[in-house]
Amino acid sequence: MPRAKILIVEDENLVARDLLNMVKTLGYEVTDVVQTGEVALKGLSHKPPDLALMDIVLKGNVDGISVASVLWEEYSIPVVYITSFADDVTFERAKMTEPFGYLLKPFEERELELTIETALYKARMLLLLKEKEQWLSTILRSIGDGIIAINRERRISFINPVAEKLTGWSEREAIGQPLNQVFRLKEMPSPNRASTFSEPYENILLSKEGLETLIEQTVTPLPEDKGRGMGEVIVFRDISARKKVEKELQESWARLHRTLQGTIQAISTTIEMRDPYTAGHQRRVAFLAEAIANELKLPEFQVEGIRFAAQIHDIGKIYVPAEILSKPTKLTDLEYTIIKTHPQAGYEILKNIEFPWPIGLIVLQHHERIDGSGYPNGLKDGEILLEAKILSVADVVEAMSSHRPYRPSFGIGKALEEVQIKKGILYDSQVVEACLKIFSEKRFSFD
Ligand SMILES: [Fe+2]
Ligand SMILES: [Fe+2]
């Protein structure tokens, strides 16, 4: 690494010459030797040094200390003071400027070198730190969130432009103020809440002018210094726009939901108007299927899908001639074959509707049995949706316990006995258990 370039500011010729020799012997390049502060400052632009060696007491209008502060603050040139005496007042003033070191005359070459190198190193570190601070501060200032930093006395040490805007306090007014004076919250967080850092929470911020803003904030402690807390950083943002969108979205979902419910209800009624003997069947099946699903502790959303599917599960029967549906005598094989097309027909009607649940498939599978003996596809246990398994048990229990054109009701006891006997063969065991339980323990009734 090339040796540093040094400027010497010394008004005593003899001392200046000695210094020049020493510096050169040590291998440094000397940019200039000048006698006054004014000359030193003038020559900086065409021969900028890395460091200045300077007498504290200089002839001329400006003394060494004033020159030193200009050199460091404006040109980032560190200054090492050379002095033959160090009275307290001068020394205190010298310390006010960034003190990179000083040498008391007389001194050795080795001492000079050490002081110069230490000063250069310290200057490099300070410049690096300053650069990092500027970099960080630029980021914090340009960020879209409000940021406030407080010291361990809970007074404000930093506030960015977004925080200034939301609180109504300018940086100049806010710095040094207690946090709760500038960052005023409508509801003070509970002590419990305040101690759980980092998790965002909502609150209402009151600006200086009394404006209210709904905000979301996080509080993060600054790293500790020797076991003492260094303060906190509060990051917050205006969430009123987001809340508004969320509310609109919720309302629009609720509207859609009501529409869906109404539509399903309308379809269900249409089917039952054609087929008065099974009128109310789908509604009662839906009621029981929902109860079984709840007993199985399925998520609310899934339960809703089961209820909707159950309400229209026999929709495919609109393809079956009304005479067959209401035939008071036993069905022929052909008539029964026609009836058995209704799950597939139902699926064809529903498959292209984008429900948030697999309604079409549930309807398609509602006559499948876990041993593969069902229709239309002879699916086995693992291939049948849980929703369809629930629907099939509810369907059978309801159908057997109500009147049909060709037979009287078997009664609920017989219906439950049937699913219990075929438990694990035709019907899913857990679903049957849940069904039996709601009748025996929860006193379920179709009415
Ligand atoms: Fe059916
Ligand atoms: Fe049915």
Tab-separated table of N, CA, C and O in Angstrom, residues 38-103:
chain	number	residue	atom	x	y	z
A	38	GLU	N	-5.054	29.642	6.618
A	38	GLU	CA	-5.650	30.115	5.365
A	38	GLU	C	-4.975	29.476	4.164
A	38	GLU	O	-5.642	28.987	3.242
A	39	VAL	N	-3.657	29.453	4.183
A	39	VAL	CA	-2.905	28.880	3.052
A	39	VAL	C	-3.188	27.376	2.965
A	39	VAL	O	-3.359	26.817	1.875
A	40	ALA	N	-3.246	26.752	4.130
A	40	ALA	CA	-3.506	25.303	4.156
A	40	ALA	C	-4.820	24.983	3.452
A	40	ALA	O	-4.889	24.084	2.613
A	41	LEU	N	-5.856	25.736	3.774
A	41	LEU	CA	-7.175	25.467	3.200
A	41	LEU	C	-7.204	25.760	1.699
A	41	LEU	O	-7.858	25.060	0.946
A	42	LYS	N	-6.462	26.808	1.276
A	42	LYS	CA	-6.450	27.193	-0.139
A	42	LYS	C	-5.832	26.110	-1.029
A	42	LYS	O	-6.279	25.871	-2.134
A	43	GLY	N	-4.798	25.468	-0.501
A	43	GLY	CA	-4.053	24.510	-1.335
A	43	GLY	C	-4.681	23.125	-1.421
A	43	GLY	O	-4.165	22.263	-2.126
A	44	LEU	N	-5.801	22.914	-0.719
A	44	LEU	CA	-6.356	21.558	-0.622
A	44	LEU	C	-6.811	20.972	-1.956
A	44	LEU	O	-6.644	19.792	-2.210
A	45	SER	N	-7.396	21.862	-2.809
A	45	SER	CA	-8.032	21.327	-4.011
A	45	SER	C	-7.039	20.693	-4.981
A	45	SER	O	-7.332	19.646	-5.554
A	46	HIS	N	-5.847	21.298	-5.185
A	46	HIS	CA	-4.946	20.671	-6.155
A	46	HIS	C	-3.966	19.677	-5.539
A	46	HIS	O	-3.377	18.888	-6.249
A	47	LYS	N	-3.788	19.723	-4.215
A	47	LYS	CA	-2.897	18.722	-3.601
A	47	LYS	C	-3.552	18.169	-2.322
A	47	LYS	O	-3.126	18.455	-1.216
A	48	PRO	N	-4.634	17.390	-2.471
A	48	PRO	CA	-5.326	16.929	-1.263
A	48	PRO	C	-4.507	15.884	-0.487
A	48	PRO	O	-4.064	14.899	-1.075
A	49	PRO	N	-4.262	16.131	0.814
A	49	PRO	CA	-3.517	15.164	1.618
A	49	PRO	C	-4.455	14.125	2.253
A	49	PRO	O	-5.667	14.297	2.240
A	50	ASP	N	-3.869	13.056	2.792
A	50	ASP	CA	-4.657	12.068	3.535
A	50	ASP	C	-4.754	12.461	4.998
A	50	ASP	O	-5.645	12.013	5.717
A	51	LEU	N	-3.780	13.281	5.451
A	51	LEU	CA	-3.735	13.662	6.868
A	51	LEU	C	-2.940	14.959	7.002
A	51	LEU	O	-2.078	15.240	6.173
A	52	ALA	N	-3.283	15.745	8.024
A	52	ALA	CA	-2.506	16.961	8.262
A	52	ALA	C	-1.857	16.899	9.636
A	52	ALA	O	-2.491	16.479	10.608
A	53	LEU	N	-0.593	17.316	9.685
A	53	LEU	CA	0.092	17.485	10.973
A	53	LEU	C	0.049	18.981	11.222
A	53	LEU	O	0.475	19.760	10.374
A	54	MET	N	-0.464	19.395	12.360
A	54	MET	CA	-0.715	20.821	12.519
A	54	MET	C	-0.435	21.334	13.918
A	54	MET	O	-0.807	20.718	14.917
A	55	ASP	N	0.199	22.468	13.940
A	55	ASP	CA	0.440	23.166	15.198
A	55	ASP	C	-0.896	23.726	15.684
A	55	ASP	O	-1.661	24.266	14.882
A	56	ILE	N	-1.150	23.591	16.980
A	56	ILE	CA	-2.430	24.117	17.463
A	56	ILE	C	-2.434	25.643	17.390
A	56	ILE	O	-3.397	26.265	16.960
A	57	VAL	N	-1.296	26.232	17.791
A	57	VAL	CA	-1.223	27.703	17.788
A	57	VAL	C	-0.513	28.152	16.517
A	57	VAL	O	0.636	27.828	16.289
A	58	LEU	N	-1.291	28.858	15.668
A	58	LEU	CA	-0.729	29.293	14.388
A	58	LEU	C	-0.803	30.809	14.265
A	58	LEU	O	-1.676	31.446	14.861
A	59	LYS	N	0.076	31.349	13.459
A	59	LYS	CA	-0.044	32.784	13.138
A	59	LYS	C	-1.217	32.934	12.189
A	59	LYS	O	-1.711	31.955	11.622
A	60	GLY	N	-1.648	34.165	11.993
A	60	GLY	CA	-2.763	34.382	11.057
A	60	GLY	C	-4.072	34.478	11.810
A	60	GLY	O	-4.105	34.449	13.041
A	61	ASN	N	-5.164	34.549	11.055
A	61	ASN	CA	-6.463	34.786	11.673
A	61	ASN	C	-7.137	33.530	12.220
A	61	ASN	O	-7.993	33.595	13.079
A	62	VAL	N	-6.799	32.385	11.641
A	62	VAL	CA	-7.413	31.144	12.133
A	62	VAL	C	-6.387	30.254	12.811
A	62	VAL	O	-5.295	30.062	12.290
A	63	ASP	N	-6.762	29.714	13.949
A	63	ASP	CA	-5.821	28.829	14.633
A	63	ASP	C	-6.012	27.387	14.169
A	63	ASP	O	-6.953	27.059	13.413
A	64	GLY	N	-5.104	26.553	14.611
A	64	GLY	CA	-5.084	25.158	14.156
A	64	GLY	C	-6.381	24.417	14.407
A	64	GLY	O	-6.832	23.607	13.588
A	65	ILE	N	-7.018	24.716	15.543
A	65	ILE	CA	-8.229	23.976	15.903
A	65	ILE	C	-9.372	24.265	14.928
A	65	ILE	O	-10.063	23.355	14.481
A	66	SER	N	-9.491	25.548	14.541
A	66	SER	CA	-10.549	25.882	13.579
A	66	SER	C	-10.276	25.228	12.232
A	66	SER	O	-11.183	24.710	11.578
A	67	VAL	N	-9.008	25.258	11.820
A	67	VAL	CA	-8.652	24.646	10.535
A	67	VAL	C	-8.968	23.146	10.584
A	67	VAL	O	-9.526	22.570	9.643
A	68	ALA	N	-8.629	22.530	11.738
A	68	ALA	CA	-8.831	21.086	11.873
A	68	ALA	C	-10.292	20.701	11.695
A	68	ALA	O	-10.610	19.718	11.015
A	69	SER	N	-11.189	21.503	12.273
A	69	SER	CA	-12.597	21.101	12.159
A	69	SER	C	-13.089	21.245	10.722
A	69	SER	O	-13.861	20.427	10.246
A	70	VAL	N	-12.595	22.274	10.009
A	70	VAL	CA	-12.975	22.414	8.593
A	70	VAL	C	-12.416	21.228	7.795
A	70	VAL	O	-13.112	20.632	6.963
A	71	LEU	N	-11.149	20.899	8.067
A	71	LEU	CA	-10.498	19.810	7.324
A	71	LEU	C	-11.279	18.502	7.465
A	71	LEU	O	-11.513	17.791	6.497
A	72	TRP	N	-11.707	18.200	8.676
A	72	TRP	CA	-12.402	16.926	8.889
A	72	TRP	C	-13.849	16.974	8.387
A	72	TRP	O	-14.287	16.112	7.638
A	73	GLU	N	-14.551	18.045	8.771
A	73	GLU	CA	-15.973	18.071	8.433
A	73	GLU	C	-16.232	18.272	6.940
A	73	GLU	O	-17.153	17.692	6.390
A	74	GLU	N	-15.386	19.089	6.302
A	74	GLU	CA	-15.677	19.357	4.890
A	74	GLU	C	-14.871	18.505	3.925
A	74	GLU	O	-15.305	18.230	2.818
A	75	TYR	N	-13.654	18.123	4.359
A	75	TYR	CA	-12.795	17.388	3.406
A	75	TYR	C	-12.467	15.966	3.862
A	75	TYR	O	-11.762	15.249	3.184
A	76	SER	N	-12.963	15.563	5.040
A	76	SER	CA	-12.686	14.241	5.619
A	76	SER	C	-11.184	13.979	5.776
A	76	SER	O	-10.713	12.873	5.581
A	77	ILE	N	-10.455	15.063	6.086
A	77	ILE	CA	-9.006	14.900	6.315
A	77	ILE	C	-8.753	14.947	7.822
A	77	ILE	O	-9.072	15.943	8.483
A	78	PRO	N	-8.220	13.868	8.393
A	78	PRO	CA	-7.941	13.877	9.822
A	78	PRO	C	-6.715	14.733	10.150
A	78	PRO	O	-5.824	14.879	9.323
A	79	VAL	N	-6.705	15.280	11.351
A	79	VAL	CA	-5.615	16.166	11.766
A	79	VAL	C	-4.956	15.641	13.038
A	79	VAL	O	-5.642	15.256	13.986
A	80	VAL	N	-3.606	15.597	13.039
A	80	VAL	CA	-2.865	15.268	14.259
A	80	VAL	C	-2.231	16.573	14.728
A	80	VAL	O	-1.552	17.251	13.951
A	81	TYR	N	-2.507	16.950	15.976
A	81	TYR	CA	-1.967	18.206	16.513
A	81	TYR	C	-0.536	18.011	16.985
A	81	TYR	O	-0.196	16.996	17.575
A	82	ILE	N	0.244	19.036	16.685
A	82	ILE	CA	1.620	19.071	17.184
A	82	ILE	C	1.674	20.273	18.121
A	82	ILE	O	1.254	21.367	17.730
A	83	THR	N	2.124	20.069	19.342
A	83	THR	CA	2.141	21.225	20.230
A	83	THR	C	3.287	21.126	21.223
A	83	THR	O	3.724	20.032	21.567
A	84	SER	N	3.742	22.306	21.627
A	84	SER	CA	4.821	22.291	22.609
A	84	SER	C	4.245	22.484	24.004
A	84	SER	O	4.899	22.247	24.979
A	85	PHE	N	3.055	22.936	24.080
A	85	PHE	CA	2.429	23.029	25.412
A	85	PHE	C	0.954	22.651	25.287
A	85	PHE	O	0.360	22.778	24.220
A	86	ALA	N	0.403	22.144	26.349
A	86	ALA	CA	-1.005	21.747	26.298
A	86	ALA	C	-1.727	22.333	27.488
A	86	ALA	O	-1.937	21.671	28.482
A	87	ASP	N	-2.064	23.616	27.369
A	87	ASP	CA	-2.859	24.175	28.462
A	87	ASP	C	-4.276	23.626	28.359
A	87	ASP	O	-4.729	23.224	27.291
A	88	ASP	N	-4.924	23.562	29.491
A	88	ASP	CA	-6.216	22.873	29.566
A	88	ASP	C	-7.251	23.421	28.595
A	88	ASP	O	-7.959	22.669	27.944
A	89	VAL	N	-7.331	24.737	28.467
A	89	VAL	CA	-8.360	25.344	27.615
A	89	VAL	C	-8.143	24.935	26.164
A	89	VAL	O	-9.062	24.493	25.470
A	90	THR	N	-6.880	25.061	25.713
A	90	THR	CA	-6.569	24.703	24.329
A	90	THR	C	-6.880	23.234	24.097
A	90	THR	O	-7.467	22.856	23.077
A	91	PHE	N	-6.468	22.421	25.060
A	91	PHE	CA	-6.654	20.978	24.892
A	91	PHE	C	-8.134	20.618	24.838
A	91	PHE	O	-8.552	19.793	24.016
A	92	GLU	N	-8.932	21.256	25.689
A	92	GLU	CA	-10.378	20.999	25.674
A	92	GLU	C	-10.976	21.361	24.317
A	92	GLU	O	-11.797	20.645	23.770
A	93	ARG	N	-10.530	22.497	23.790
A	93	ARG	CA	-11.035	22.935	22.477
A	93	ARG	C	-10.615	21.955	21.396
A	93	ARG	O	-11.372	21.610	20.496
A	94	ALA	N	-9.386	21.478	21.520
A	94	ALA	CA	-8.863	20.518	20.546
A	94	ALA	C	-9.707	19.256	20.544
A	94	ALA	O	-9.966	18.662	19.506
A	95	LYS	N	-10.144	18.879	21.743
A	95	LYS	CA	-10.953	17.661	21.851
A	95	LYS	C	-12.321	17.810	21.186
A	95	LYS	O	-12.940	16.838	20.777
A	96	MET	N	-12.792	19.085	21.136
A	96	MET	CA	-14.096	19.342	20.533
A	96	MET	C	-14.111	18.962	19.053
A	96	MET	O	-15.101	18.467	18.536
A	97	THR	N	-12.997	19.278	18.373
A	97	THR	CA	-12.895	18.797	16.998
A	97	THR	C	-12.577	17.320	17.141
A	97	THR	O	-12.141	16.876	18.191
A	98	GLU	N	-12.840	16.558	16.109
A	98	GLU	CA	-12.610	15.108	16.181
A	98	GLU	C	-11.131	14.867	16.504
A	98	GLU	O	-10.266	15.149	15.676
A	99	PRO	N	-10.777	14.423	17.718
A	99	PRO	CA	-9.343	14.306	18.015
A	99	PRO	C	-8.770	12.991	17.478
A	99	PRO	O	-9.150	11.919	17.903
A	100	PHE	N	-7.918	13.115	16.514
A	100	PHE	CA	-7.302	11.921	15.933
A	100	PHE	C	-5.945	11.625	16.561
A	100	PHE	O	-5.322	10.646	16.238
A	101	GLY	N	-5.497	12.508	17.455
A	101	GLY	CA	-4.230	12.286	18.135
A	101	GLY	C	-3.459	13.586	18.230
A	101	GLY	O	-3.736	14.535	17.491
A	102	TYR	N	-2.557	13.643	19.141
A	102	TYR	CA	-1.699	14.820	19.240
A	102	TYR	C	-0.328	14.393	19.746
A	102	TYR	O	-0.185	13.364	20.396
A	103	LEU	N	0.644	15.200	19.407
A	103	LEU	CA	2.017	14.897	19.803
A	103	LEU	C	2.603	16.095	20.540
A	103	LEU	O	2.461	17.233	20.088
